[in-house]
Coordinates of C-alpha atoms in Angstrom, one line a residue:
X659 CA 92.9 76.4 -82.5
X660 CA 90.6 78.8 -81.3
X661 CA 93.3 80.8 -79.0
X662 CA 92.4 84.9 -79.5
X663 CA 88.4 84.1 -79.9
X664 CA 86.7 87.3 -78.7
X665 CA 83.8 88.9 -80.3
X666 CA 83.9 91.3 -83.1
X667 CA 84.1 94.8 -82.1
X668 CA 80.9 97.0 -83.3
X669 CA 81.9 99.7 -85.7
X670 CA 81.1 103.2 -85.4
X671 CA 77.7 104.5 -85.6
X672 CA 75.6 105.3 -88.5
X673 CA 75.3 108.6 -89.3
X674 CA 71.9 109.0 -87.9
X675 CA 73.2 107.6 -84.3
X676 CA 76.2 109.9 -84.5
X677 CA 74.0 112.8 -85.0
X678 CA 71.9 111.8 -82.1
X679 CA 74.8 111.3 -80.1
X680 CA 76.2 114.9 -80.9
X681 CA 73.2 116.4 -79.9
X682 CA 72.2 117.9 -76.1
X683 CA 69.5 116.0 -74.0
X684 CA 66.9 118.6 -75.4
X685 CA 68.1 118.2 -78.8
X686 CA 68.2 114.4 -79.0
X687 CA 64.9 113.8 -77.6
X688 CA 63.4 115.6 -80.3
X689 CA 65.0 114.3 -82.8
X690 CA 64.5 110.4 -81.6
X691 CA 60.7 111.0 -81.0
X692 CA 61.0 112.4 -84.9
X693 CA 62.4 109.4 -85.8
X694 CA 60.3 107.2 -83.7
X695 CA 57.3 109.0 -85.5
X696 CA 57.3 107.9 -89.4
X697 CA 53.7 108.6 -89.6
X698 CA 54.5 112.2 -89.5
X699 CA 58.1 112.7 -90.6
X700 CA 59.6 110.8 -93.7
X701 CA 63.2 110.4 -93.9
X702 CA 63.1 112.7 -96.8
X703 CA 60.5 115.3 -94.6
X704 CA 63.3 114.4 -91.8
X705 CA 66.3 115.3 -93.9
X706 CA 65.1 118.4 -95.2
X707 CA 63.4 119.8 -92.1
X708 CA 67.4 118.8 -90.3
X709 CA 69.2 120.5 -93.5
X710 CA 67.4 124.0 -92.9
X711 CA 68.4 124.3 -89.6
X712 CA 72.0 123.3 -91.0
X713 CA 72.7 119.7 -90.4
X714 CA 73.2 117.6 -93.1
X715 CA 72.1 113.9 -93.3
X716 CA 70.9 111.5 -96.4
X717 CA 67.3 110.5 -95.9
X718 CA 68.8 106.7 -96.9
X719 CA 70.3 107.5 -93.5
X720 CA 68.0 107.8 -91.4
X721 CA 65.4 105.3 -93.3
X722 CA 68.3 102.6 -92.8
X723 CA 68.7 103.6 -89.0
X724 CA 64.7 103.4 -88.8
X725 CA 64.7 99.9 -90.1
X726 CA 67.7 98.6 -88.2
X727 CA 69.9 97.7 -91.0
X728 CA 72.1 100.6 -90.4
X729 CA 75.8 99.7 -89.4
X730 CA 75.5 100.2 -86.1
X731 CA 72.7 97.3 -86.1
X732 CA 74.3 94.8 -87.1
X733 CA 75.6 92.1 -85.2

């Protein structure tokens, strides 16, 4: 009956994890300290400041990665 059982696989990342993914070492620190710092940055703040310098996320996104209900949170 339970032949097969393995655990589910995680999907892919959220966008906001993909974007930090994509990013050099330089690049990703800033950005996860930004994230780690909601006192200073919204995710709308975030979003914007990101879409000037030409990289597109929803501030859903990255309030949703903030609060670990994003996809790649889940169990």
């Amino acid at each position: 009956m339970l032949e097969g059982l393995s655990p589910k696989t995680k999907a892919r990342p959220c966008a906001t994890q993909a974007l930090i993914n994509s990013l050099d070492d330089k690049d990703k620190k800033i950005l996860i300290d930004a994230l780690n710092n909601s006192q200073i940055w919204s995710s709308s703040a975030l979003s914007k400041a990101l879409k000037e310098r030409g990289i597109v996320i929803a501030d859903h996104s990255i309030t949703k990665h903030r609060n670990k209900i994003c996809v790649c949170s889940r169990d």
